[in-house]
Coordinates of C-alpha atoms (C1' of nucleotides) in Angstrom, one line a residue:
Chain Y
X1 CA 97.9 -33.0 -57.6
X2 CA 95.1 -30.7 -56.0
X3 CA 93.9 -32.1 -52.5
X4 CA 90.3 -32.6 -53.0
X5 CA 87.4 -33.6 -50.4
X6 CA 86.4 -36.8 -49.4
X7 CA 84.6 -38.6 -51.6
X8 CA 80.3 -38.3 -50.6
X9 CA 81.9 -35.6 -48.3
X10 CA 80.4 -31.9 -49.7
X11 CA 81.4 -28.4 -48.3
X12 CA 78.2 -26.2 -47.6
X13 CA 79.4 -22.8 -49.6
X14 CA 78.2 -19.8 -48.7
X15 CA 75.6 -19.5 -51.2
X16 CA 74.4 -22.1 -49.8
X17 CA 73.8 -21.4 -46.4
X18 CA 71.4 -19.5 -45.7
X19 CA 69.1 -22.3 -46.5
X20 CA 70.8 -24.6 -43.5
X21 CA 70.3 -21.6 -41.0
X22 CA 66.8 -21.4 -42.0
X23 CA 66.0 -25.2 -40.9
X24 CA 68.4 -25.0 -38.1
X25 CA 65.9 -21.6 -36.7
X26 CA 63.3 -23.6 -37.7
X27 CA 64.0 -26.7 -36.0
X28 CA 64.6 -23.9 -32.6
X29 CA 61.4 -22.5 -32.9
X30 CA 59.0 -25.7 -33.7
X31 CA 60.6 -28.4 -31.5
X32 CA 60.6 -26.6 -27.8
X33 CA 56.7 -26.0 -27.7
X34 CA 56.4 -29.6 -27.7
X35 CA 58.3 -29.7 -24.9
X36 CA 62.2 -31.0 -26.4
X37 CA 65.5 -30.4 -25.4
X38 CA 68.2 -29.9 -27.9
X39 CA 71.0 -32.7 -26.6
X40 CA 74.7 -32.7 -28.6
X41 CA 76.4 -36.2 -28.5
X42 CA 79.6 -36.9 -30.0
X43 CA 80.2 -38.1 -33.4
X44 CA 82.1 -40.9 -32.4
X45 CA 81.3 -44.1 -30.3
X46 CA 82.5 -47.6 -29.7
X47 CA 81.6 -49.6 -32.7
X48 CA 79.6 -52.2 -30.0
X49 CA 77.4 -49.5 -29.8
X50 CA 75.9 -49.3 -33.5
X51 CA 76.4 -53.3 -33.6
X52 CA 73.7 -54.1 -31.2
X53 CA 71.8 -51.1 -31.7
X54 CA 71.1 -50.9 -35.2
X55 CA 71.6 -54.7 -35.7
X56 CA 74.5 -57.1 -37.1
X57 CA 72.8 -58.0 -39.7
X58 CA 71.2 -54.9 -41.0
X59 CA 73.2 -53.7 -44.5
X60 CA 74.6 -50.2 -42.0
X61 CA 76.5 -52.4 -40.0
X62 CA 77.6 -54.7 -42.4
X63 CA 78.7 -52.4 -44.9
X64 CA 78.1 -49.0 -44.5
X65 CA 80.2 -48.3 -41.2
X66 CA 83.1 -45.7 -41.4
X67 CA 84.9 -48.0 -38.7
X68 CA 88.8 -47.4 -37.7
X69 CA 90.5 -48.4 -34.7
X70 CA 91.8 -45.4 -32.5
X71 CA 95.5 -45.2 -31.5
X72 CA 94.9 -47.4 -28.5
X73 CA 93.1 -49.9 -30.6
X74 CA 89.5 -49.9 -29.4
X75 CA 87.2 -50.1 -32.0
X76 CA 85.8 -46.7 -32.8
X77 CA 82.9 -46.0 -36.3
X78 CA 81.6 -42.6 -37.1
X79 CA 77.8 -42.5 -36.1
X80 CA 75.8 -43.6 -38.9
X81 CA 72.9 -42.4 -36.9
X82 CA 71.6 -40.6 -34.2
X83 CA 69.0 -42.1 -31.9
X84 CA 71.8 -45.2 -30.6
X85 CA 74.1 -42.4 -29.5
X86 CA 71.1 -40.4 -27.9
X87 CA 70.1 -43.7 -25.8
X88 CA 73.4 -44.4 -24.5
X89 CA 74.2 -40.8 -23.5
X90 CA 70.3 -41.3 -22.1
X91 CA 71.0 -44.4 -20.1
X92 CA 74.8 -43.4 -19.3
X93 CA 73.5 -40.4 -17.6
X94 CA 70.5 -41.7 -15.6
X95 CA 67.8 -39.7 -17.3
X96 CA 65.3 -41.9 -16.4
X97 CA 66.2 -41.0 -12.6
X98 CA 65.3 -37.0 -13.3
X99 CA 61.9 -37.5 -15.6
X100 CA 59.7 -40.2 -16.4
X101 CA 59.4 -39.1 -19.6
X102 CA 62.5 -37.3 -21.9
X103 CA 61.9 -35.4 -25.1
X104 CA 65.2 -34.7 -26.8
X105 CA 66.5 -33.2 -30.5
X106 CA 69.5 -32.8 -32.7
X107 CA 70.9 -31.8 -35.8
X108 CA 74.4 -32.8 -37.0
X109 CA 76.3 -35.3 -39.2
X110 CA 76.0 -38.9 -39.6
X111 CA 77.9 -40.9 -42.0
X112 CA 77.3 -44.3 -44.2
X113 CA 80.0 -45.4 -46.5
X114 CA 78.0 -45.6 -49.5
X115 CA 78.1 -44.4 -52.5
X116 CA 76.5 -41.5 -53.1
X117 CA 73.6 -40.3 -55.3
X118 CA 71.1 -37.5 -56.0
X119 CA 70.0 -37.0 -52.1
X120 CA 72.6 -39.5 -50.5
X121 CA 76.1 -38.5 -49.2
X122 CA 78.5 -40.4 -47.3
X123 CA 78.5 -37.4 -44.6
X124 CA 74.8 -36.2 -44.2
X125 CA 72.8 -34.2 -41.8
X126 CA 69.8 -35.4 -39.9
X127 CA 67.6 -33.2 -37.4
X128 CA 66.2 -35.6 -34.9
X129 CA 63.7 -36.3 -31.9
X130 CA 63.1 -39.0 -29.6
X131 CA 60.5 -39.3 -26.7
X132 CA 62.0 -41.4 -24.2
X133 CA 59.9 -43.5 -21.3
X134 CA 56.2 -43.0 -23.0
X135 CA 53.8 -46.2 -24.5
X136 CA 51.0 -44.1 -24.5
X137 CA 49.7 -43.6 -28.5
X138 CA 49.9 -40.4 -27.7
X139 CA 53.1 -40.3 -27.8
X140 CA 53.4 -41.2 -31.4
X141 CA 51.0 -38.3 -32.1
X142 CA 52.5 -35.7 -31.0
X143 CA 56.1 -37.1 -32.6
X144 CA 54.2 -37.0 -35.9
X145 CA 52.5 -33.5 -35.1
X146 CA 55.7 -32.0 -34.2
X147 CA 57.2 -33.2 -37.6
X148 CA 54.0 -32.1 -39.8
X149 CA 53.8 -28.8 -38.1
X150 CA 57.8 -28.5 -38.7
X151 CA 57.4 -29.3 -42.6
X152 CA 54.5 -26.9 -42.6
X153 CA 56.9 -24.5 -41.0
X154 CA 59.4 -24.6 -43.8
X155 CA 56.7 -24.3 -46.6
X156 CA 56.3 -27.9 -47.9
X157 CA 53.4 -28.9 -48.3
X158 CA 53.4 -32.3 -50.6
X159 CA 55.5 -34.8 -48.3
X160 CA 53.0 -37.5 -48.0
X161 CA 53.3 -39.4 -44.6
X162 CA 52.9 -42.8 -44.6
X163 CA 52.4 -45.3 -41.6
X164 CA 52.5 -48.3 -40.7
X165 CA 52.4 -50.7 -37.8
X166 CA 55.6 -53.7 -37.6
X167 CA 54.1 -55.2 -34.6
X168 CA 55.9 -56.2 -30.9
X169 CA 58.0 -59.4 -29.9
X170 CA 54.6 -61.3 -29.5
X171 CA 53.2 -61.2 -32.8
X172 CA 55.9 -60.1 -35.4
X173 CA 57.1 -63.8 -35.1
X174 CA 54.2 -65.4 -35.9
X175 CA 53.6 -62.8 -38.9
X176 CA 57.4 -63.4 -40.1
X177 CA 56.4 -66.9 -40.5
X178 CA 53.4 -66.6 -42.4
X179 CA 54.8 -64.3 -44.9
X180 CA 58.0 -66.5 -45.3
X181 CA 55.5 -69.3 -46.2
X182 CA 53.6 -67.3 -48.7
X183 CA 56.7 -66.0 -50.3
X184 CA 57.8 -69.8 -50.4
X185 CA 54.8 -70.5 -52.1
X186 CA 55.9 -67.6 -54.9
X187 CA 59.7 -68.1 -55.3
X188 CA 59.5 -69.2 -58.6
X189 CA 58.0 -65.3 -60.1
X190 CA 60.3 -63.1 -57.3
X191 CA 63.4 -61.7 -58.9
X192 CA 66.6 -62.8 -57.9
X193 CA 67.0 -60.2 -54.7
X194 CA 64.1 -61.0 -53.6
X195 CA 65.0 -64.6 -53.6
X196 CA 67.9 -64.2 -51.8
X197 CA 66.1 -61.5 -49.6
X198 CA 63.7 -64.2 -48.2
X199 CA 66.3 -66.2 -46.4
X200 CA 67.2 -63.5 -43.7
X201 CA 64.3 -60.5 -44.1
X202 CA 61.5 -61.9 -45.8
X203 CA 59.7 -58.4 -44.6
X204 CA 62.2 -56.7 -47.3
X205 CA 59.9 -58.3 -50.2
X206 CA 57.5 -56.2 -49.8
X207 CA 59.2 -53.3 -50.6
X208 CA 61.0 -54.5 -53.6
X209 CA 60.6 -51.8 -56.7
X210 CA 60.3 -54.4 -59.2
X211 CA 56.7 -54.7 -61.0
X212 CA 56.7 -58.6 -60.9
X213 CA 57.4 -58.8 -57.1
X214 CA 54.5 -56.0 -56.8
X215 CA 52.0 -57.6 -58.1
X216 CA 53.0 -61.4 -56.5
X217 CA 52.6 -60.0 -53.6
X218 CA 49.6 -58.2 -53.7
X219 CA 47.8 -60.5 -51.7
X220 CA 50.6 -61.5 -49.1
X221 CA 49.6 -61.5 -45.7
X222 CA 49.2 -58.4 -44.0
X223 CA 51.2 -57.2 -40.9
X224 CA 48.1 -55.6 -40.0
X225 CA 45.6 -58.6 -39.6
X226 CA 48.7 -60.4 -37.0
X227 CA 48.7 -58.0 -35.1
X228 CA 47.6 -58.9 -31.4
X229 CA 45.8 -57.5 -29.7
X230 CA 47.6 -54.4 -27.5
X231 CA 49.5 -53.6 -30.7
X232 CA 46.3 -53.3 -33.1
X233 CA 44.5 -51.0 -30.2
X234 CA 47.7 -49.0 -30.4
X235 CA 48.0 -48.4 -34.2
X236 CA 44.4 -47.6 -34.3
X237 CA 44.7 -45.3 -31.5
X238 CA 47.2 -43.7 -33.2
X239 CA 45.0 -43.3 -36.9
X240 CA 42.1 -42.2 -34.8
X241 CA 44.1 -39.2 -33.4
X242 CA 45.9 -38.2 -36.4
X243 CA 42.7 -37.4 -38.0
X244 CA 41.3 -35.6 -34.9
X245 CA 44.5 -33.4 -35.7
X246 CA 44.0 -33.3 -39.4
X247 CA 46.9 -34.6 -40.0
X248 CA 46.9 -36.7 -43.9
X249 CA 48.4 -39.7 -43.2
X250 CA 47.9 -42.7 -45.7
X251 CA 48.5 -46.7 -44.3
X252 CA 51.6 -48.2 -45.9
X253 CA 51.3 -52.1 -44.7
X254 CA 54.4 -52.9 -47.1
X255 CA 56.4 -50.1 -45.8
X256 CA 59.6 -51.9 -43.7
X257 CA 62.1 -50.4 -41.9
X258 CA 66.1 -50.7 -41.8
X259 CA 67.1 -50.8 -38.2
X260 CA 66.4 -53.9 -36.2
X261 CA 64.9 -51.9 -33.4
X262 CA 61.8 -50.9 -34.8
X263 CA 58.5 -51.9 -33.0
X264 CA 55.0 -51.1 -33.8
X265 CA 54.5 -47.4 -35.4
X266 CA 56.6 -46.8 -38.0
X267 CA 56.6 -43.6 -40.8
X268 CA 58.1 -42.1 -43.7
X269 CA 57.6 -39.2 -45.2
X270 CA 58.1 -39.0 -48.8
X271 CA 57.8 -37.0 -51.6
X272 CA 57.9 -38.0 -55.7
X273 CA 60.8 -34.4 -56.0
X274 CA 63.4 -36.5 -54.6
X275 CA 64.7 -38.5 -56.8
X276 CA 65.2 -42.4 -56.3
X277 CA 65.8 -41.7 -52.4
X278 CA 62.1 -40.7 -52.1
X279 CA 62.0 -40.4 -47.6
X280 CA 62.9 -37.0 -46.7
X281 CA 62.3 -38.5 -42.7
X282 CA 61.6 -41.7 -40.9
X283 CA 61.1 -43.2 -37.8
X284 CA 58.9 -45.2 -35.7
X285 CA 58.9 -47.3 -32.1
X286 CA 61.8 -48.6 -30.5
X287 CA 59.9 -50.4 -26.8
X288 CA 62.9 -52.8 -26.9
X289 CA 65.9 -51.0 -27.4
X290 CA 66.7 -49.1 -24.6
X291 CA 67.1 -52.5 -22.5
X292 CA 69.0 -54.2 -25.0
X293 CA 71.4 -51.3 -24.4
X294 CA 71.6 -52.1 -20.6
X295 CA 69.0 -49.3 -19.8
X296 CA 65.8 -49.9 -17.8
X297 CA 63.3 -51.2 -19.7
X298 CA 61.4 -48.0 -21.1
X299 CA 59.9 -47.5 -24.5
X300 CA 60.9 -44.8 -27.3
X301 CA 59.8 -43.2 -30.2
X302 CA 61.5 -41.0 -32.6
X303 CA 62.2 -40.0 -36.2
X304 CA 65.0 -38.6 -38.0
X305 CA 65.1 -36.0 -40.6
X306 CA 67.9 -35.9 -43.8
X307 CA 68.7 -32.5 -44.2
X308 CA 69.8 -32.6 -47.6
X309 CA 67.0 -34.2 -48.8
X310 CA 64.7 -31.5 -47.1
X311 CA 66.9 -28.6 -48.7
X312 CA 66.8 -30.8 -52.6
X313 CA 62.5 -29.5 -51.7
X314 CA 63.1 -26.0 -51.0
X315 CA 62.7 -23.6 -53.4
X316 CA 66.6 -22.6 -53.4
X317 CA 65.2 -18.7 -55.2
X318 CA 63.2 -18.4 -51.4
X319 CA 67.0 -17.9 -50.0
X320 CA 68.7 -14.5 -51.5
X321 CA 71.8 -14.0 -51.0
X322 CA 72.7 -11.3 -47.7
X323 CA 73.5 -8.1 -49.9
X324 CA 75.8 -5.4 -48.4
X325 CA 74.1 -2.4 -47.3
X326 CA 76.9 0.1 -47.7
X327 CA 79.4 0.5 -50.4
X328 CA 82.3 2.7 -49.8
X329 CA 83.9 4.7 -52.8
X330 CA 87.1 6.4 -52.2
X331 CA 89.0 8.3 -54.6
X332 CA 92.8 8.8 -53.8
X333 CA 94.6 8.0 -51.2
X334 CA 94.2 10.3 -48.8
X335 CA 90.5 9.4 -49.2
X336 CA 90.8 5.8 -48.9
X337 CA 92.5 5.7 -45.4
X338 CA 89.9 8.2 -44.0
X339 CA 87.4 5.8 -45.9
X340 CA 88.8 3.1 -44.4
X341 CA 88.1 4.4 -40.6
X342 CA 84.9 5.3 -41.5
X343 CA 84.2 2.0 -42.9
X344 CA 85.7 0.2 -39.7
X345 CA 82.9 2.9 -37.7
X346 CA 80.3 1.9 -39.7
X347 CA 81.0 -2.0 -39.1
X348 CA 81.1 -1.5 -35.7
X349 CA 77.8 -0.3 -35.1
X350 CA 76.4 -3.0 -37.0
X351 CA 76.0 -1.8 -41.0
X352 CA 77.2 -4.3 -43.1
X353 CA 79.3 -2.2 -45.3
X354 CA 82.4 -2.9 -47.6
X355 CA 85.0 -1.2 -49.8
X356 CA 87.7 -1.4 -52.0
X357 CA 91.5 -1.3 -50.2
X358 CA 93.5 -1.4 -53.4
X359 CA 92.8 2.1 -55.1
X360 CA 91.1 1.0 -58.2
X361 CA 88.9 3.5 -60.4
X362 CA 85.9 4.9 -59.7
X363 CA 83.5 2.9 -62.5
X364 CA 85.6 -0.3 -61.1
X365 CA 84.4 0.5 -57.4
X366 CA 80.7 1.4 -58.6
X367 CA 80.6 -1.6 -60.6
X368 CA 81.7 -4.0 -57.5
X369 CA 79.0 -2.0 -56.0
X370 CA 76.5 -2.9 -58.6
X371 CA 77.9 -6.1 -58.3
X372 CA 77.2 -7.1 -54.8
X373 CA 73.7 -5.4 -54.7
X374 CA 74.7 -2.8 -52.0
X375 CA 72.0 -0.5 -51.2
X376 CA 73.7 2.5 -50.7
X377 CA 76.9 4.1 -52.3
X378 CA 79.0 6.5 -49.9
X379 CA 81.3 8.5 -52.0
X380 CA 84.2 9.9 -50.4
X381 CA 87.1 12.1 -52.4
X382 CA 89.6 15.0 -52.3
X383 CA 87.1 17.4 -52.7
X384 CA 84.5 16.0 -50.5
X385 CA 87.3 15.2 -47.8
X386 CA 88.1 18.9 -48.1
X387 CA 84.7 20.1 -47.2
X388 CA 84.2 17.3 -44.4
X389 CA 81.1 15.9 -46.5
X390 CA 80.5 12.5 -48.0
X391 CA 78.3 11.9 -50.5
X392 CA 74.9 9.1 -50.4
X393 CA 74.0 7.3 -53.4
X394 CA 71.1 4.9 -53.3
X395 CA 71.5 2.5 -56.1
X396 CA 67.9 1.9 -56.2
X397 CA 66.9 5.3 -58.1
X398 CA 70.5 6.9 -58.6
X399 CA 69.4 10.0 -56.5
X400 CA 71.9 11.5 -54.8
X401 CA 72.9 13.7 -51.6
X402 CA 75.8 15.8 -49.9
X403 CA 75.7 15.8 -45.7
X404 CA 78.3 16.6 -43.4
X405 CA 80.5 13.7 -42.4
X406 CA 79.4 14.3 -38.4
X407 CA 75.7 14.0 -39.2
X408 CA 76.5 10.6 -41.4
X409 CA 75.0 8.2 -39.1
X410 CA 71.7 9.3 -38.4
X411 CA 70.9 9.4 -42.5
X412 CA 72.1 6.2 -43.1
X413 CA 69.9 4.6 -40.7
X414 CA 67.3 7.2 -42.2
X415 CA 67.6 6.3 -45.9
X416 CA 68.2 2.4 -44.9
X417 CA 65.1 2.6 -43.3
X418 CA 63.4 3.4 -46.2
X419 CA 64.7 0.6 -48.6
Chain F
rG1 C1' 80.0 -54.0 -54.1
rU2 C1' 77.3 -53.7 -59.4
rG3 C1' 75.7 -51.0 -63.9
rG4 C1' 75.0 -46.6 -67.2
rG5 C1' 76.4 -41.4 -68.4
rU6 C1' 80.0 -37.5 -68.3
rG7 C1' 85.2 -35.2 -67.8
rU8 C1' 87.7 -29.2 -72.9
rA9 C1' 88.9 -21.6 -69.7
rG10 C1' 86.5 -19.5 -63.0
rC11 C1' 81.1 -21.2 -64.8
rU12 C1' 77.8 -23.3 -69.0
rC13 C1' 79.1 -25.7 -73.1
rA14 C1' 80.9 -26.2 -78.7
rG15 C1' 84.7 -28.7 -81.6
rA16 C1' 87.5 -31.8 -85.7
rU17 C1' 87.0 -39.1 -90.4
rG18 C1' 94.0 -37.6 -85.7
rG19 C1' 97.7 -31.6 -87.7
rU20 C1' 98.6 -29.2 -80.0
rA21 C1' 91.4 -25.3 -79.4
rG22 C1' 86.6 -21.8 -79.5
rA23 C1' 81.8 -19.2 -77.9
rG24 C1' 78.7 -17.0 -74.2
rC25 C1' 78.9 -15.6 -69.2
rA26 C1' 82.4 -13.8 -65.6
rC27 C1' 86.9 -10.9 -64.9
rU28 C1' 90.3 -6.4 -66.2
rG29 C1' 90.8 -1.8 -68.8
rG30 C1' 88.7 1.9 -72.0
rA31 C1' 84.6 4.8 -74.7
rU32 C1' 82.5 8.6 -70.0
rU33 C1' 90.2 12.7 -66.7
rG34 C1' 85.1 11.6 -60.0
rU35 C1' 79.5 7.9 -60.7
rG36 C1' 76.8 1.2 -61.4
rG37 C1' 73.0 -1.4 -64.4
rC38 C1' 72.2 -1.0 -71.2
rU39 C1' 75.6 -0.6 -75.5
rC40 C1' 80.3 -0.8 -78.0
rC41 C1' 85.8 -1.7 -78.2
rA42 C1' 90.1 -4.2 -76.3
rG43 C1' 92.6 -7.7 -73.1
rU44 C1' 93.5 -12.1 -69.8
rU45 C1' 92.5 -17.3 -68.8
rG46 C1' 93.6 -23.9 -70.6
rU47 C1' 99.1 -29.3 -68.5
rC48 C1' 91.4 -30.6 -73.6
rG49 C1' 90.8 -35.4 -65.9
rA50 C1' 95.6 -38.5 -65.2
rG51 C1' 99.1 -42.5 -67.0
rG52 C1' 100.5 -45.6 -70.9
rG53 C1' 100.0 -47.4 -76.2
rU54 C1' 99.4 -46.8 -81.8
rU55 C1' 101.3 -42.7 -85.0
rC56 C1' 105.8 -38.4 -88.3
rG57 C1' 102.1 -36.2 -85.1
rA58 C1' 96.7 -37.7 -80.2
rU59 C1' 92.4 -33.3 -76.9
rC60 C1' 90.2 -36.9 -80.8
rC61 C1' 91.8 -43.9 -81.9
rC62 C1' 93.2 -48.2 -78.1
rC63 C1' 94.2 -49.8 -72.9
rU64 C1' 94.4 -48.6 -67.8
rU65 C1' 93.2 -45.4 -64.0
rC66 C1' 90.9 -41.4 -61.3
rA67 C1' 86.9 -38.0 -60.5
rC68 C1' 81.9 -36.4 -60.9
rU69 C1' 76.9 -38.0 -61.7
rC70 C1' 72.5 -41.1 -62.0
rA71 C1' 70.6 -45.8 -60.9
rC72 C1' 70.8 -50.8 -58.2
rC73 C1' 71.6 -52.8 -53.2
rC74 C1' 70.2 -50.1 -48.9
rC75 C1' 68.9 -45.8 -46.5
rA76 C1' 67.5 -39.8 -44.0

RNA sequence: GUGGGUGUAGCUCAGAUGGUAGAGCACUGGAUUGUGGCUCCAGUUGUCGAGGGUUCGAUCCCCUUCACUCACCCCA
């Protein structure tokens, strides 16, 4: 039986990846004007970690944890996320000590044991940012410039961002209750999730999909009109300076999050060319978390990116695959070692440049050539290797040239030039 | 964890009320003894996802299982 992959697990193929480097330079060239530092954390951690991070009783850390003790028995679990390894490297190192205020990014694999679907895998890729030790609303604005400008950067252009405000310790209670007492009021038209979902996250109702629940709970109490006081000047601060920025942004008071440590902002950005899995990013506030994680008590704010999503939106025709720019034809064998010199020559000083070792014909050589898309042709025989001349095809036009084998170089670069 | 769809050549897919398979593309060679793309000719490729059952005989019918895929739950 063949030894196949993992399961949600996918291998990024060549043809393939030239669309991954491309958000990886991206991600290089966008994030460090706003002032962020890449930081790489392992893709391990104690399973505590996630638990009172993310939340016990959140559906990642119930069921979605790839979670396996190591050989010395401590729990270890694959990150299914990045920010709770980011603030325990953050606290673990004293980065609060060397600046008030940390901006940090990354881009790697996480990994949920679900099963997968169009835009879902059970190893994915997120690019991430987090600004550490700032309460300041303008915190949250730059954290959603840097992420507009970024999808700007890669060409896309119809992710819709939508934001919303889940409140702090002092008022989300209060609003928890109200809403559990209008959803009480309504059991009897919910479906049968979201009966069951108003028992432990009432807040999840909200965002059920089906029509019935929708429209019940068009008029359920807004998060929005509980807020108190410091959290509605925040989220207003926030609107006021996205649209200095001209930044679209549309309010989504039923959008919830999935991680227990969200406070106040929160964001998606979606787009309808996904699929089912509609958020290409999310994030929001975390004031809390930090100091539930044994750090001093200093707010964040970040958002992650799924890289897969963001590449099922690119136009894959924009990424062409990297085409040779010298094919060498050799004809006999003589020819072919002497070819094969040249060819290591040509590699060296940077050309990319291939050839055929195992002596087939001529039209079999000039079709690879074809074939891969090389630019040029070299054409080295007997007759050619007698004179010390090579021959230059440029597949473009067919046109064709004889030049001494010493004065090579220079007309490569020449005619290369001119493609 | 639940539900639907699909598994036939390297790829995309046909196929027959059960008699052990085909096309296009790709690949190789030739027409053009040292010149690609177009055209023409020839050739190669399969445990018909796996296991079991019914049958003289199963790729096709039945059961089981696995994989892929989409959706639910949930999430990037």
């Amino acid at each position: 039986m063949m030894i196949t992959g993992i399961k949600g697990m996918n291998d990024i193929l060549p043809a393939e990846i030239a669309a991954w480097h491309f958000l990886e330079s991206q991600v290089r060239e966008v994030f460090p004007p706003f002032g962020f530092n890449e930081i790489r954390v392992p893709v391990l951690e104690k399973t505590e970690l996630f638990c009172r991070s993310i939340g016990d009783d959140t559906d990642i850390v119930e069921k979605e944890m790839y979670t396996f003790p190591d050989k010395s028995g401590h729990s270890l679990t694959l990150r299914p996320e990045g920010t709770a390894s980011v603030m325990r490297a953050y606290i673990e190192h004293k980065m609060y000590a060397q600046n008030q205020v940390e901006k940090l990014y990354y881009v790697g694999p996480m990994f949920r044991y679900e099963r997968p679907q169009k835009g879902r895998y059970r190893q994915f890729h997120q690019i991430g940012a987090e600004i550490i030790g700032e309460t300041s609303p303008l915190a949250d604005v730059q954290l959603l410039n840097m992420l507009c400008r970024f999808f700007g950067s890669i060409g896309i252009r119809d992710a819709l961002l939508q934001l919303n405000s889940l409140g702090c310790p002092a008022c989300r209670p209060g609003y928890r209750q109200a809403l559990a007492v209008f959803i009480a009021s309504r059991l009897d038209v919910l479906c049968s999730d979201c009966r069951r979902r108003h028992q432990h996250n009432p807040l999840r109702v909200l965002d059920c999909k089906v029509e019935q629940c929708r429209t019940a709970c068009q008029d359920a109490p807004s998060v929005l009109d509980h807020l108190c006081a410091d959290c509605s000047t925040h989220f207003a601060t926030v609107r006021r300076l996205l649209t200095d920025l001209n930044i679209p942004f549309e309010v989504n008071k039923r959008m919830v999050r999935g991680l227990d440590y969200y406070t106040r902002t929160t964001f998606e950005m979606v787009s309808s060319r996904l699929g089912s899995q509609n958020a290409v990013a999310a994030g929001g506030r975390y004031d809390g978390l930090i100091a539930s994680l044994g750090g001093p008590p200093v707010p964040g704010i970040g958002f992650a990116i799924g890289m897969e999503r963001l590449i099922l939106m690119l136009n894959s025709s924009s990424f062409p695959p990297s085409r040779p720019d010298i094919f060498l034809v050799t004809l006999g064998d003589k020819a072919l070692e002497k070819g094969f010199s040249l060819l290591s020559g040509l590699q060296v000083d940077g050309l990319r440049a291939e050839m055929d070792f195992s002596g087939k014909s001529m039209k079999a050589q000039m079709r690879r050539a074809d074939k891969v898309q090389a630019r040029l042709v070299l054409i080295l025989g007997e007759d050619e290797l007698a004179r010390n001349q090579i021959q230059i095809r440029a597949m473009d036009d067919g046109s064709q040239e004889t030049v001494d084998l010493d004065r090579l170089l220079p007309i490569l670069s020449d005619r290369l030039a001119a493609i």
